[in-house]
mmCIF file with all atom_site columns, C-alpha atoms in Angstrom:
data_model
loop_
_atom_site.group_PDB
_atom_site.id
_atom_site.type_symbol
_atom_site.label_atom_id
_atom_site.label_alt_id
_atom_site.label_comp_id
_atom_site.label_asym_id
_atom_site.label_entity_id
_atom_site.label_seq_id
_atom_site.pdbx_PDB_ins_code
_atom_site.Cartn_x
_atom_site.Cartn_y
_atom_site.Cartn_z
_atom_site.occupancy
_atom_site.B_iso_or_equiv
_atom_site.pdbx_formal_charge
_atom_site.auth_seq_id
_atom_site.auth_comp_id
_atom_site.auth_asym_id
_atom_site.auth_atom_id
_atom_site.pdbx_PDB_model_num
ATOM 1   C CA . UNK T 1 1   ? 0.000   0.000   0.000   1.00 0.00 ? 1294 UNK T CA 1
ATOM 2   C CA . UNK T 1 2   ? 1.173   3.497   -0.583  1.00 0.00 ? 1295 UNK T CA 1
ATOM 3   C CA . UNK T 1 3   ? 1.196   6.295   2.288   1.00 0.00 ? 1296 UNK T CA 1
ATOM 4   C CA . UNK T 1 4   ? -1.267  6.158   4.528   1.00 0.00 ? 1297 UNK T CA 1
ATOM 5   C CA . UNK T 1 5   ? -4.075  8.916   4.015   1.00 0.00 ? 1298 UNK T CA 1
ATOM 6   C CA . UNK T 1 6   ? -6.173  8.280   7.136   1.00 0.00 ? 1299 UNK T CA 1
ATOM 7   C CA . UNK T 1 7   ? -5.375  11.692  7.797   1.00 0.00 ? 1300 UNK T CA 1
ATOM 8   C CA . UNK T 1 8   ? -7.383  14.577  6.734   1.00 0.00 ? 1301 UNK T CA 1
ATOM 9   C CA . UNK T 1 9   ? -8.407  13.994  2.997   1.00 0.00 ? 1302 UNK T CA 1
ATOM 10  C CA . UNK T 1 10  ? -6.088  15.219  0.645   1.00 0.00 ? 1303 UNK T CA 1
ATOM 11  C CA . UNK T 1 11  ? -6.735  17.650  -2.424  1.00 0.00 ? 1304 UNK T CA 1
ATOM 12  C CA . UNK T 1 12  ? -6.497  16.560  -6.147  1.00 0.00 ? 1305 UNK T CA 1
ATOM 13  C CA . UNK T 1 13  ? -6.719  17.782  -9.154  1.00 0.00 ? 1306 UNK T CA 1
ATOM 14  C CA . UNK T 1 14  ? -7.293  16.263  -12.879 1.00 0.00 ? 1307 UNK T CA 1
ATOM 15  C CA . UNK T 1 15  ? -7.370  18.304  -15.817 1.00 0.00 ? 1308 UNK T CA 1
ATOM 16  C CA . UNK T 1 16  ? -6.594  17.958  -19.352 1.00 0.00 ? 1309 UNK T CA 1
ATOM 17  C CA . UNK T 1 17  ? -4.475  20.266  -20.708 1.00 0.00 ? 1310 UNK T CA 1
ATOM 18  C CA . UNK T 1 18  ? -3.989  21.722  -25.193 1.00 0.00 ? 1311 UNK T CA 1
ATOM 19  C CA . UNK T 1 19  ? -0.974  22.218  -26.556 1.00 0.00 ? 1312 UNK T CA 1
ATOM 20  C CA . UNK T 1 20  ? -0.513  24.712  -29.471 1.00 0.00 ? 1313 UNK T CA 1
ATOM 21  C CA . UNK T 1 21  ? -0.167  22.285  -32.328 1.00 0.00 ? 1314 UNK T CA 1
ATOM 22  C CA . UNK T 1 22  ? 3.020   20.547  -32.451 1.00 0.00 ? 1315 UNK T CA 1
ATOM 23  C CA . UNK T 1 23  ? 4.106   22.112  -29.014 1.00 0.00 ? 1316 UNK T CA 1
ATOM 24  C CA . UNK T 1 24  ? 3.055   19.435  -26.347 1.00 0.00 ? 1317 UNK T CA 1
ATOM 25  C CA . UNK T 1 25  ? 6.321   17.846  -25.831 1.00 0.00 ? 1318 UNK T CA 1
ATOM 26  C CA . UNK T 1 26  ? 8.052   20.946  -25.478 1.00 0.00 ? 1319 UNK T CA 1
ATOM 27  C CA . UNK T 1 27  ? 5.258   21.791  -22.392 1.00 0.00 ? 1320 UNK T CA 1
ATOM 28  C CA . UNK T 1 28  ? 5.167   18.926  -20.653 1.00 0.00 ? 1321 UNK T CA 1
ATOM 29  C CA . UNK T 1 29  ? 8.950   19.219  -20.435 1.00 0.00 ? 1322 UNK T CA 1
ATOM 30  C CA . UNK T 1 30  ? 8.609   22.155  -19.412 1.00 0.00 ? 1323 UNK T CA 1
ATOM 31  C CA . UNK T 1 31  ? 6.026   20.975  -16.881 1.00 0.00 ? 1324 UNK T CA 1
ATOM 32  C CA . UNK T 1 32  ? 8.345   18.144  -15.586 1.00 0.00 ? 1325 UNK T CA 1
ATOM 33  C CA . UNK T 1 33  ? 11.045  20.719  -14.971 1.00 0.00 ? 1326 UNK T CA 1
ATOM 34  C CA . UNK T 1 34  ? 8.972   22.945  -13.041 1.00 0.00 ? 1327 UNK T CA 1
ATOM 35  C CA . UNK T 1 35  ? 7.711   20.429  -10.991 1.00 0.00 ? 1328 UNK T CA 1
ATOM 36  C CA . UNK T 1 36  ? 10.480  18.456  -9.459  1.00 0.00 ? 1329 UNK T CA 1
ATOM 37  C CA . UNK T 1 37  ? 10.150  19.147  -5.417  1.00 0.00 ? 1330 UNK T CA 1
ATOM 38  C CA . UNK T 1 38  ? 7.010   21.244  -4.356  1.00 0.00 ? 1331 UNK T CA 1
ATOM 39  C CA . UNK T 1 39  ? 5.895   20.853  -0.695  1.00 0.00 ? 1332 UNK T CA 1
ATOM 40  C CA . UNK T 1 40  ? 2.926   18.855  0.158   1.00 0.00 ? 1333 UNK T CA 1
ATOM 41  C CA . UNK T 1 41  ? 2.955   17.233  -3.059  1.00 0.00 ? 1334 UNK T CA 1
ATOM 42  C CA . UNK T 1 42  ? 1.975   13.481  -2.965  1.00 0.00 ? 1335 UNK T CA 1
ATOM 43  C CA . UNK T 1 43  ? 2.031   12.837  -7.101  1.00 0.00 ? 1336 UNK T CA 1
ATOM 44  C CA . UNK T 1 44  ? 2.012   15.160  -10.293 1.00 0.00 ? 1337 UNK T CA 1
ATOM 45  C CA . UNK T 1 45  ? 1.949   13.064  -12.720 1.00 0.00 ? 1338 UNK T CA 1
ATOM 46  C CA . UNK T 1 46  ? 1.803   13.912  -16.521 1.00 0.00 ? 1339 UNK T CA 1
ATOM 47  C CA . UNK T 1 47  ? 0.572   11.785  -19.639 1.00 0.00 ? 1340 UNK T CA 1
ATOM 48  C CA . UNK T 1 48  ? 0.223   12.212  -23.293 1.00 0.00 ? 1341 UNK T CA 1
ATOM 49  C CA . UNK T 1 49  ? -3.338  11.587  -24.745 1.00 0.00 ? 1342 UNK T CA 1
ATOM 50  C CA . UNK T 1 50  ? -2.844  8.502   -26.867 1.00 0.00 ? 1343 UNK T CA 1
ATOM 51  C CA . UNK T 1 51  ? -5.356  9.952   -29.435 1.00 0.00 ? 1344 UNK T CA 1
ATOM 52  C CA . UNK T 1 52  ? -4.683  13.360  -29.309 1.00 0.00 ? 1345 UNK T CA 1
ATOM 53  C CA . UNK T 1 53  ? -1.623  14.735  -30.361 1.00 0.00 ? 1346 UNK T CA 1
ATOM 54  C CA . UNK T 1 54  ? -2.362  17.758  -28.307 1.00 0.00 ? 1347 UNK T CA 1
ATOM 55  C CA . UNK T 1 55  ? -3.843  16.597  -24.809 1.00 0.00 ? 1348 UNK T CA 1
ATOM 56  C CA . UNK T 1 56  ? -1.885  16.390  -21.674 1.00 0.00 ? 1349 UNK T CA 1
ATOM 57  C CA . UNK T 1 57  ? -3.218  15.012  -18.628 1.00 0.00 ? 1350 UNK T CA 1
ATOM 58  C CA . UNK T 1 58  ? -2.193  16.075  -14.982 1.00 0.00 ? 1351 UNK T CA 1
ATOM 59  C CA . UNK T 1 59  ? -3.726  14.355  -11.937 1.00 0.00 ? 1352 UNK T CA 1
ATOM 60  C CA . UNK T 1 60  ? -2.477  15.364  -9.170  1.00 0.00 ? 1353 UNK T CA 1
ATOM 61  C CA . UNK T 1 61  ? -2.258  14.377  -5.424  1.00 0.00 ? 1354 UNK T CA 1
ATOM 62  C CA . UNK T 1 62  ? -1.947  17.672  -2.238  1.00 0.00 ? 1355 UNK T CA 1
ATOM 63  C CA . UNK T 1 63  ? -1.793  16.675  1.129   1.00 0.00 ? 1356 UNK T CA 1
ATOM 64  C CA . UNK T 1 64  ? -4.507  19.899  1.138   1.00 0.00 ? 1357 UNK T CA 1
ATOM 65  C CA . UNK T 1 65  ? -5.544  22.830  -1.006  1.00 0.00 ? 1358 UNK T CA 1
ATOM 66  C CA . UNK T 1 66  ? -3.036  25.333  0.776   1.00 0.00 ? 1359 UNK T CA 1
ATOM 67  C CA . UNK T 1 67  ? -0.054  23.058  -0.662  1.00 0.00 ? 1360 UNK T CA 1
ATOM 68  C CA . UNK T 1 68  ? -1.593  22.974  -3.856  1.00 0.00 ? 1361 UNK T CA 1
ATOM 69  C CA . UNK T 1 69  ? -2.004  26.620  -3.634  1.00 0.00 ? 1362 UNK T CA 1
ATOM 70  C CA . UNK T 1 70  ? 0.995   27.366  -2.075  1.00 0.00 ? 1363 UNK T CA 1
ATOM 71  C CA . UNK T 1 71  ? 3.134   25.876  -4.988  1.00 0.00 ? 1364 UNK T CA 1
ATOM 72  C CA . UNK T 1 72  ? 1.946   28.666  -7.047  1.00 0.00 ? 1365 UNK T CA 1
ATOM 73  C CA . UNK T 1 73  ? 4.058   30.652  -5.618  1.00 0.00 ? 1366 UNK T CA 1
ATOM 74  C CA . UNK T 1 74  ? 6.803   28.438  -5.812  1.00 0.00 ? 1367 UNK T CA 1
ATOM 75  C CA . UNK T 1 75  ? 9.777   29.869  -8.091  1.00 0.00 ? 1368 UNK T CA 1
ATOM 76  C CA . UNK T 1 76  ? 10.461  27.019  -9.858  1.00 0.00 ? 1369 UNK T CA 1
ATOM 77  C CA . UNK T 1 77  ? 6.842   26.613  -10.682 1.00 0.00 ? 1370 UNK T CA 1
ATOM 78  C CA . UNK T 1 78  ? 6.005   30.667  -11.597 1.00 0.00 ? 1371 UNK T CA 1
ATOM 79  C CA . UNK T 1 79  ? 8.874   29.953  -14.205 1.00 0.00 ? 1372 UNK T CA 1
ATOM 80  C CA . UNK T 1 80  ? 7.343   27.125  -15.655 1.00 0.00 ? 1373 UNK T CA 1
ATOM 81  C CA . UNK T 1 81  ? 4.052   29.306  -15.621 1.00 0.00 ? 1374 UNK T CA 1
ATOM 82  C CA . UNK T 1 82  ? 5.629   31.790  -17.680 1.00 0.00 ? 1375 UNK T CA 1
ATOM 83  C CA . UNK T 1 83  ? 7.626   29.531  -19.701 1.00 0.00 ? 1376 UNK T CA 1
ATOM 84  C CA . UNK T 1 84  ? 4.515   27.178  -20.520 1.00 0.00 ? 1377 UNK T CA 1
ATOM 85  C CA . UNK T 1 85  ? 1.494   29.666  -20.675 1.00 0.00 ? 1378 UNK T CA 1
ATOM 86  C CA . UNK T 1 86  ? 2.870   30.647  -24.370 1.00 0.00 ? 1379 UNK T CA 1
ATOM 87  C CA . UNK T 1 87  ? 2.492   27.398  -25.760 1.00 0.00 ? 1380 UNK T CA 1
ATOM 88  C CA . UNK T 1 88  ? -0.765  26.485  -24.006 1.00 0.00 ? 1381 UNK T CA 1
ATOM 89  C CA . UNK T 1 89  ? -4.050  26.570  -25.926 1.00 0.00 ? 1382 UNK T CA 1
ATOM 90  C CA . UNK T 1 90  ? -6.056  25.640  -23.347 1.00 0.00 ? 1383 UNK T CA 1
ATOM 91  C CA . UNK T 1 91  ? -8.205  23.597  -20.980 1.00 0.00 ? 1384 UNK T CA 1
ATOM 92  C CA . UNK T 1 92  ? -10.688 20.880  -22.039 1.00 0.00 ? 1385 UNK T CA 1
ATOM 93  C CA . UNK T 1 93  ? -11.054 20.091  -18.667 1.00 0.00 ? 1386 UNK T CA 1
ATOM 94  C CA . UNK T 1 94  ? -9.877  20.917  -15.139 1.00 0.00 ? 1387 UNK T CA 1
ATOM 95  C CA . UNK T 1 95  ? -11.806 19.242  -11.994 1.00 0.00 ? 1388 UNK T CA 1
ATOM 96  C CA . UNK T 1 96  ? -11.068 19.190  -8.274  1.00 0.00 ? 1389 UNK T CA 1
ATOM 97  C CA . UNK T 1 97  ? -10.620 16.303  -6.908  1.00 0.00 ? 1390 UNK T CA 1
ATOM 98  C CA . UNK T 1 98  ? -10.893 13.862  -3.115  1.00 0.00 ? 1391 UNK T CA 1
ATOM 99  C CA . UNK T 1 99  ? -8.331  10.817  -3.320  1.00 0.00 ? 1392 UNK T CA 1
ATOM 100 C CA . UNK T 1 100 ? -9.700  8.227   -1.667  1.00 0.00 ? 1393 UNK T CA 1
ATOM 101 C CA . UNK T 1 101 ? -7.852  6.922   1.319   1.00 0.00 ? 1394 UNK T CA 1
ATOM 102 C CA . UNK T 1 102 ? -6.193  3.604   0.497   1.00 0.00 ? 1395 UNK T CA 1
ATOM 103 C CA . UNK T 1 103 ? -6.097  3.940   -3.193  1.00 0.00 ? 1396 UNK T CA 1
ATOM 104 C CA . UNK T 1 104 ? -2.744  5.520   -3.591  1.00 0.00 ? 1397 UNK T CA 1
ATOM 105 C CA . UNK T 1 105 ? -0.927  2.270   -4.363  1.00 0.00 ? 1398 UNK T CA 1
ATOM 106 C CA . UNK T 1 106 ? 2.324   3.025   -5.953  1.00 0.00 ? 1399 UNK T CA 1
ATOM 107 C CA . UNK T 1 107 ? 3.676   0.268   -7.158  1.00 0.00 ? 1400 UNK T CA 1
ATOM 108 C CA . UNK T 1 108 ? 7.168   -0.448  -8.480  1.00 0.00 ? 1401 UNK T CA 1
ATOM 109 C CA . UNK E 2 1   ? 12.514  11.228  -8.100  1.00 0.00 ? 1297 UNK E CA 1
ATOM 110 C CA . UNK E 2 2   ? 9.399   8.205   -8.308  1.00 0.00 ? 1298 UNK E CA 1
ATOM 111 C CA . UNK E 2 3   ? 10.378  5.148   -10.357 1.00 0.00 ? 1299 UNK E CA 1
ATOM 112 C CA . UNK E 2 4   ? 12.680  5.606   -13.703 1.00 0.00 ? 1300 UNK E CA 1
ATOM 113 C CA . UNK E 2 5   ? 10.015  4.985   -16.669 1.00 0.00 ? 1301 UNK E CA 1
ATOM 114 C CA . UNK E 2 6   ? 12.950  5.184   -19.498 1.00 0.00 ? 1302 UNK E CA 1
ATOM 115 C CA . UNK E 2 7   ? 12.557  1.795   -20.403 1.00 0.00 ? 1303 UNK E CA 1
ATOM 116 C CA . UNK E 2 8   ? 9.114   1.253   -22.884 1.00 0.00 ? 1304 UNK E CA 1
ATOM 117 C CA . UNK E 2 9   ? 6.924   3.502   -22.678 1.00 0.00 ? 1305 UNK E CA 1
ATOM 118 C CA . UNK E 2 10  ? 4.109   2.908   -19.640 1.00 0.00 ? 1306 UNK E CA 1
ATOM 119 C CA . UNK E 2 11  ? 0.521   2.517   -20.964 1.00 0.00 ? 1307 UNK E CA 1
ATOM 120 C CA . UNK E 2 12  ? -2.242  4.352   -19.032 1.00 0.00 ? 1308 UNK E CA 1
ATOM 121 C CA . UNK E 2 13  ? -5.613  5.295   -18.478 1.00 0.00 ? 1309 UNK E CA 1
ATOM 122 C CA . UNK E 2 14  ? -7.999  8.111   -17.099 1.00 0.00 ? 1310 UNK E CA 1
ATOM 123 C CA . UNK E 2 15  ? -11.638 7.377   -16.648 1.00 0.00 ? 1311 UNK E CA 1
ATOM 124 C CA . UNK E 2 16  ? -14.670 9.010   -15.281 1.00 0.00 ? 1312 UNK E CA 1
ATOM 125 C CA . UNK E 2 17  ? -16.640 6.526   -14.169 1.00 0.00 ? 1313 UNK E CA 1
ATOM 126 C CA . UNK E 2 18  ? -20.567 7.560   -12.592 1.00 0.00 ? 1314 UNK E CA 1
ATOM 127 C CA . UNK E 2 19  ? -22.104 5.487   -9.883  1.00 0.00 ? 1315 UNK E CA 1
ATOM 128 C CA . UNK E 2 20  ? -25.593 5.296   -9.415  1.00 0.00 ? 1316 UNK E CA 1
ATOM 129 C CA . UNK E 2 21  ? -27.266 8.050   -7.057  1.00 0.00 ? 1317 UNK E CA 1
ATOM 130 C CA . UNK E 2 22  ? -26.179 7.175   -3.024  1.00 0.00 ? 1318 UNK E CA 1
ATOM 131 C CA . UNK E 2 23  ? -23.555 4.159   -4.510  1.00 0.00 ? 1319 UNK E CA 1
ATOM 132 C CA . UNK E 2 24  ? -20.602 6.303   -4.997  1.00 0.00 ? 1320 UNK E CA 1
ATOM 133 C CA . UNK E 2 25  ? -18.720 5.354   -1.591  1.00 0.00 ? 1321 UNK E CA 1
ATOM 134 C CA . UNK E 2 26  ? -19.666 1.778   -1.678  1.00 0.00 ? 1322 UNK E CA 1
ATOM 135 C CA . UNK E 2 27  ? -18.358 1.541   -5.591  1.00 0.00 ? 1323 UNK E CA 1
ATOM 136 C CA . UNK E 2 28  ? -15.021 3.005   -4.707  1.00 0.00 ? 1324 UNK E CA 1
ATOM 137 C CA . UNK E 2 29  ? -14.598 0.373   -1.998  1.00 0.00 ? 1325 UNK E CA 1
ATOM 138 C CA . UNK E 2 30  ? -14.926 -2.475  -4.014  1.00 0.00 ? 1326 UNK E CA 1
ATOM 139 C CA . UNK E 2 31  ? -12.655 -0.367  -6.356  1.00 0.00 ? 1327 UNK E CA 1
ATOM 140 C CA . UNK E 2 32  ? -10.178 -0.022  -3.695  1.00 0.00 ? 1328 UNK E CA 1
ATOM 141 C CA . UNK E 2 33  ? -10.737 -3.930  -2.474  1.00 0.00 ? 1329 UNK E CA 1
ATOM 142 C CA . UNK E 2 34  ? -10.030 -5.408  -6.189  1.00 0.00 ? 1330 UNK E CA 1
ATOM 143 C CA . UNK E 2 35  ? -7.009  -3.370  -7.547  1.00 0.00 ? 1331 UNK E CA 1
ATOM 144 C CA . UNK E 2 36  ? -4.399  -4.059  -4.019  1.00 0.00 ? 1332 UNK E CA 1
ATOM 145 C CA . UNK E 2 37  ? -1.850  -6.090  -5.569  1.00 0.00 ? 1333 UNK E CA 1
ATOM 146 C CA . UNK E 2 38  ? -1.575  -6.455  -9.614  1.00 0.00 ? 1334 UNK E CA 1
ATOM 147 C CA . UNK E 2 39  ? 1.266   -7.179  -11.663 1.00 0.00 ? 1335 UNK E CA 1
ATOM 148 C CA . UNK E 2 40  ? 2.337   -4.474  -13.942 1.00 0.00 ? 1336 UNK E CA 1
ATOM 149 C CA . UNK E 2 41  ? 0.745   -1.762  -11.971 1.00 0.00 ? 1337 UNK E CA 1
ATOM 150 C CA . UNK E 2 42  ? 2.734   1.299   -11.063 1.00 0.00 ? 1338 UNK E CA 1
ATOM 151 C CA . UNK E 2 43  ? -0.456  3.526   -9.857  1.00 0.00 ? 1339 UNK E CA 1
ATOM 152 C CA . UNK E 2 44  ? -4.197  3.145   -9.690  1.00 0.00 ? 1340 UNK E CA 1
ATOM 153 C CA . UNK E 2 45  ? -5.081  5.884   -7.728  1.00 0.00 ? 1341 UNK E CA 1
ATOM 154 C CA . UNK E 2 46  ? -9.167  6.316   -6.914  1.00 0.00 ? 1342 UNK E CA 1
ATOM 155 C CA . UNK E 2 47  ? -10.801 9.779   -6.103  1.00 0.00 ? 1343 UNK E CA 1
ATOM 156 C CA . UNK E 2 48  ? -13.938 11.115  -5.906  1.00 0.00 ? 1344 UNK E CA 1
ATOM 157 C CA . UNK E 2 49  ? -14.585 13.997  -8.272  1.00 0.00 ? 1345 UNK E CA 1
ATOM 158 C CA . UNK E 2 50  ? -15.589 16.996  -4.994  1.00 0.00 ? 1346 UNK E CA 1
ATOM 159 C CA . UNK E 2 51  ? -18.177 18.519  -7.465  1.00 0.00 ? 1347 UNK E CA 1
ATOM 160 C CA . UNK E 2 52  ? -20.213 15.507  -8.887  1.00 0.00 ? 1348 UNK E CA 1
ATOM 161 C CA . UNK E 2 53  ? -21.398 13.743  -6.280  1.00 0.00 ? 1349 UNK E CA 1
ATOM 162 C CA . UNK E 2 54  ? -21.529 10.268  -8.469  1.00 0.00 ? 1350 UNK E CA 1
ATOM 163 C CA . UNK E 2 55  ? -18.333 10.652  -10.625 1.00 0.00 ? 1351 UNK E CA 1
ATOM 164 C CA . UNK E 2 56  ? -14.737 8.677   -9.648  1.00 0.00 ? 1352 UNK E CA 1
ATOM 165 C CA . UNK E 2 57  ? -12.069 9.315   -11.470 1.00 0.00 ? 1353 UNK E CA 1
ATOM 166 C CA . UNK E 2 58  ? -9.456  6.586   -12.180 1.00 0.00 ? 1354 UNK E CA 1
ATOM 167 C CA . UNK E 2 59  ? -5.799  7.535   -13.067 1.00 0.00 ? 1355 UNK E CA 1
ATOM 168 C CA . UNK E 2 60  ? -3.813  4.193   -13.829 1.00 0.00 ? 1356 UNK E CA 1
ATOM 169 C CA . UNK E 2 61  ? -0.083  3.444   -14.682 1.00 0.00 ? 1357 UNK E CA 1
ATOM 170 C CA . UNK E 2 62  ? 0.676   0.051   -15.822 1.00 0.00 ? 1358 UNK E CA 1
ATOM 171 C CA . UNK E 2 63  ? 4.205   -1.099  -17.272 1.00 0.00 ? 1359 UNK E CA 1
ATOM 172 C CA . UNK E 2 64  ? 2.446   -1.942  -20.316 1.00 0.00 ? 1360 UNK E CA 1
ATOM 173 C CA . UNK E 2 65  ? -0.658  -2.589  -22.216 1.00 0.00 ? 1361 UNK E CA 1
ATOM 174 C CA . UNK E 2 66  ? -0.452  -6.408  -21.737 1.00 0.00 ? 1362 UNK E CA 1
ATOM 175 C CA . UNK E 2 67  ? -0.272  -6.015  -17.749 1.00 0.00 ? 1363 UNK E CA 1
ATOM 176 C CA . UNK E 2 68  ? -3.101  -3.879  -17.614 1.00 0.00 ? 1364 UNK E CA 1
ATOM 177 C CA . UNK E 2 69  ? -4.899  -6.875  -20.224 1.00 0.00 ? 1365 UNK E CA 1
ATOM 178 C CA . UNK E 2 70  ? -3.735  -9.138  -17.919 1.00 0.00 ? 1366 UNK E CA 1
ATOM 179 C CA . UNK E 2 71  ? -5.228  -7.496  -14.961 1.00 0.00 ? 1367 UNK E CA 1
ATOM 180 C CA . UNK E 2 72  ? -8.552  -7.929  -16.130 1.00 0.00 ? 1368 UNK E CA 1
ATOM 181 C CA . UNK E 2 73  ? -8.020  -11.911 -15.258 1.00 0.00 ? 1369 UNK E CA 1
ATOM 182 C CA . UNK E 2 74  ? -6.958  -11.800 -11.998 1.00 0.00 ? 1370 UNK E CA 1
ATOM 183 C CA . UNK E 2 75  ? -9.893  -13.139 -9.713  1.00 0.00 ? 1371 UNK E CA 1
ATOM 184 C CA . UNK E 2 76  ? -9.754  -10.435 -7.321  1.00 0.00 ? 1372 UNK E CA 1
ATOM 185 C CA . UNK E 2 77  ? -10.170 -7.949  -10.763 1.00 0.00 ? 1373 UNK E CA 1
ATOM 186 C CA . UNK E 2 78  ? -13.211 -10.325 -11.568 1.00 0.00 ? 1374 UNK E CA 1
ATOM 187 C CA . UNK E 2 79  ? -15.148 -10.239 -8.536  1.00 0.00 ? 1375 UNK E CA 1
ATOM 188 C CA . UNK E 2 80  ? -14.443 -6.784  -8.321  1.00 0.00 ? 1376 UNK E CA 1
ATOM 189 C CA . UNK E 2 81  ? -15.945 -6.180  -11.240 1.00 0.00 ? 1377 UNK E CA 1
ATOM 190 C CA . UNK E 2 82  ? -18.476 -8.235  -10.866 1.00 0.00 ? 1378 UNK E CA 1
ATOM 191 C CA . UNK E 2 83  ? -19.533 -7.275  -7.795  1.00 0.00 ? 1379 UNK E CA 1
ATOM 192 C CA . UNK E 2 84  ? -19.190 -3.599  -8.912  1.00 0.00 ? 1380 UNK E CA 1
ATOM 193 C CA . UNK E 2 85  ? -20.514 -3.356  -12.143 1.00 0.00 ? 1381 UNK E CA 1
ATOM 194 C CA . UNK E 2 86  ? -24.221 -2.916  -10.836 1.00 0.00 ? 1382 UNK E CA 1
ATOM 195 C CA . UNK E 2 87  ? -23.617 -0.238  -9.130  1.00 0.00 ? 1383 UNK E CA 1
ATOM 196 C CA . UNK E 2 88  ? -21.921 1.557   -12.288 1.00 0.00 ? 1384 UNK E CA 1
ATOM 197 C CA . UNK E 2 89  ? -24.371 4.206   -13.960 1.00 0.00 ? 1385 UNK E CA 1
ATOM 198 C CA . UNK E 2 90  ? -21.490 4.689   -17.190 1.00 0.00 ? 1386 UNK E CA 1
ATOM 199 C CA . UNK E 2 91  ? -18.352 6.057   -18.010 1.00 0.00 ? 1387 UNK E CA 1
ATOM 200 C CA . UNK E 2 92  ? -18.481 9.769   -19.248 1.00 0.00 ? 1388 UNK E CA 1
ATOM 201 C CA . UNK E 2 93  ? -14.851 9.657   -20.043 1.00 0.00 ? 1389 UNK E CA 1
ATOM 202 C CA . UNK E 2 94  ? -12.665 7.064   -20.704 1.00 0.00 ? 1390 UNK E CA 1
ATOM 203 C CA . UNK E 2 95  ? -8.862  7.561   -22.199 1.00 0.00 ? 1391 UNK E CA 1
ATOM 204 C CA . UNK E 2 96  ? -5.720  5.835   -23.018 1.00 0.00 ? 1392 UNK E CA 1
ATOM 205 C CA . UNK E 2 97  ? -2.544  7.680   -21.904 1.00 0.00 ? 1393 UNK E CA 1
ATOM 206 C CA . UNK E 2 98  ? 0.952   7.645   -22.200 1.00 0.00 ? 1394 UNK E CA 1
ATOM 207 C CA . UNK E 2 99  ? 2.384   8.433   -19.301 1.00 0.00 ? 1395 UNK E CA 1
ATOM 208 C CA . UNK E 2 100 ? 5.495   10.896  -19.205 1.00 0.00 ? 1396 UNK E CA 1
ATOM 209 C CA . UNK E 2 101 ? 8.959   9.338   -18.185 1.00 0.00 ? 1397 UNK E CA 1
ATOM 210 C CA . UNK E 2 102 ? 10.073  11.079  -15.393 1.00 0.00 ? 1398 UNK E CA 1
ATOM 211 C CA . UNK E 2 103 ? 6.736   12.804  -14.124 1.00 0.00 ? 1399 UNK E CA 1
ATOM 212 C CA . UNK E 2 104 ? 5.860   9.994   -11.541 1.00 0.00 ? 1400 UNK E CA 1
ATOM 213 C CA . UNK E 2 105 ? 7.197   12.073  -8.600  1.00 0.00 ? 1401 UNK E CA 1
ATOM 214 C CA . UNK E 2 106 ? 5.289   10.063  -5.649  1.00 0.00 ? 1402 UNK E CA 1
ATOM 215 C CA . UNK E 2 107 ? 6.384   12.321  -3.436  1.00 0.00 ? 1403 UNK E CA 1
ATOM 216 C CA . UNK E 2 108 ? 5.595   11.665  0.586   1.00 0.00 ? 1404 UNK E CA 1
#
């Protein structure tokens, strides 16, 4: 089993994130740069739409919503803001999330 | 850093999966009972989506395609789903993703 989250349920978020045409690698490495150590965090984890070339998916794992929020203000992350908003077209989607207790089972 | 995905690329999936009215919690139990201990799986994390009061969303990260296929055989899987799929209303979303070396940062 993965950490315990008995404690007070964490914060998530899923969305699914455009690309400008033929820019998605270039943002979610810029994404995976930006997000290397931020406080609180429990998983960010990034994946390439199989069927479209321009979706990126983010769920993500906060112990709460002040970590989440507080990595906005993060320098490494307002860089990758700044970096990435240019080559972002959009959001299809973007939902707030409750991870279950229990669930987060990391293997490997 | 979480586990080093530079070997073949991980196959994934996010779903949005709706439980009938009142059998949200109950759903992501079995959820939660079924998917403990499967070969191949790096992450199956469960949440509950804080708006929709039926929807779960379902991030997974599985070595491959064929572990995930494989998954679907394992009798704990099968009564899972069995016992679970009554209590499913439908998937609104369901994707195939390719999760990004590197971005699996289980932190905590």
């Amino acid at each position: 089993k993965g950490r315990d989250m008995e404690d007070p349920v964490p914060f998530g978020m899923i969305g699914k994130m455009k690309a400008l045409p033929g820019k998605r690698a270039e943002l979610i490495a810029i994404l995976s740069s930006g997000t290397g150590a931020m406080p609180g965090c429990r998983a960010y984890l990034i994946a390439e739409d199989a069927k479209d070339p321009d979706a990126i998916w983010i769920t993500e794992i906060w112990d709460d919503a002040s970590s989440h929020k507080a990595s906005l203000q993060l320098p490494a992350v307002r860089a990758a803001i700044a970096k990435g908003r240019p080559l972002i077209a959009g959001f299809e989607l973007s939902v707030e999330t409750r991870p279950v207790a229990g669930s987060f089972v990391a293997h490997g």
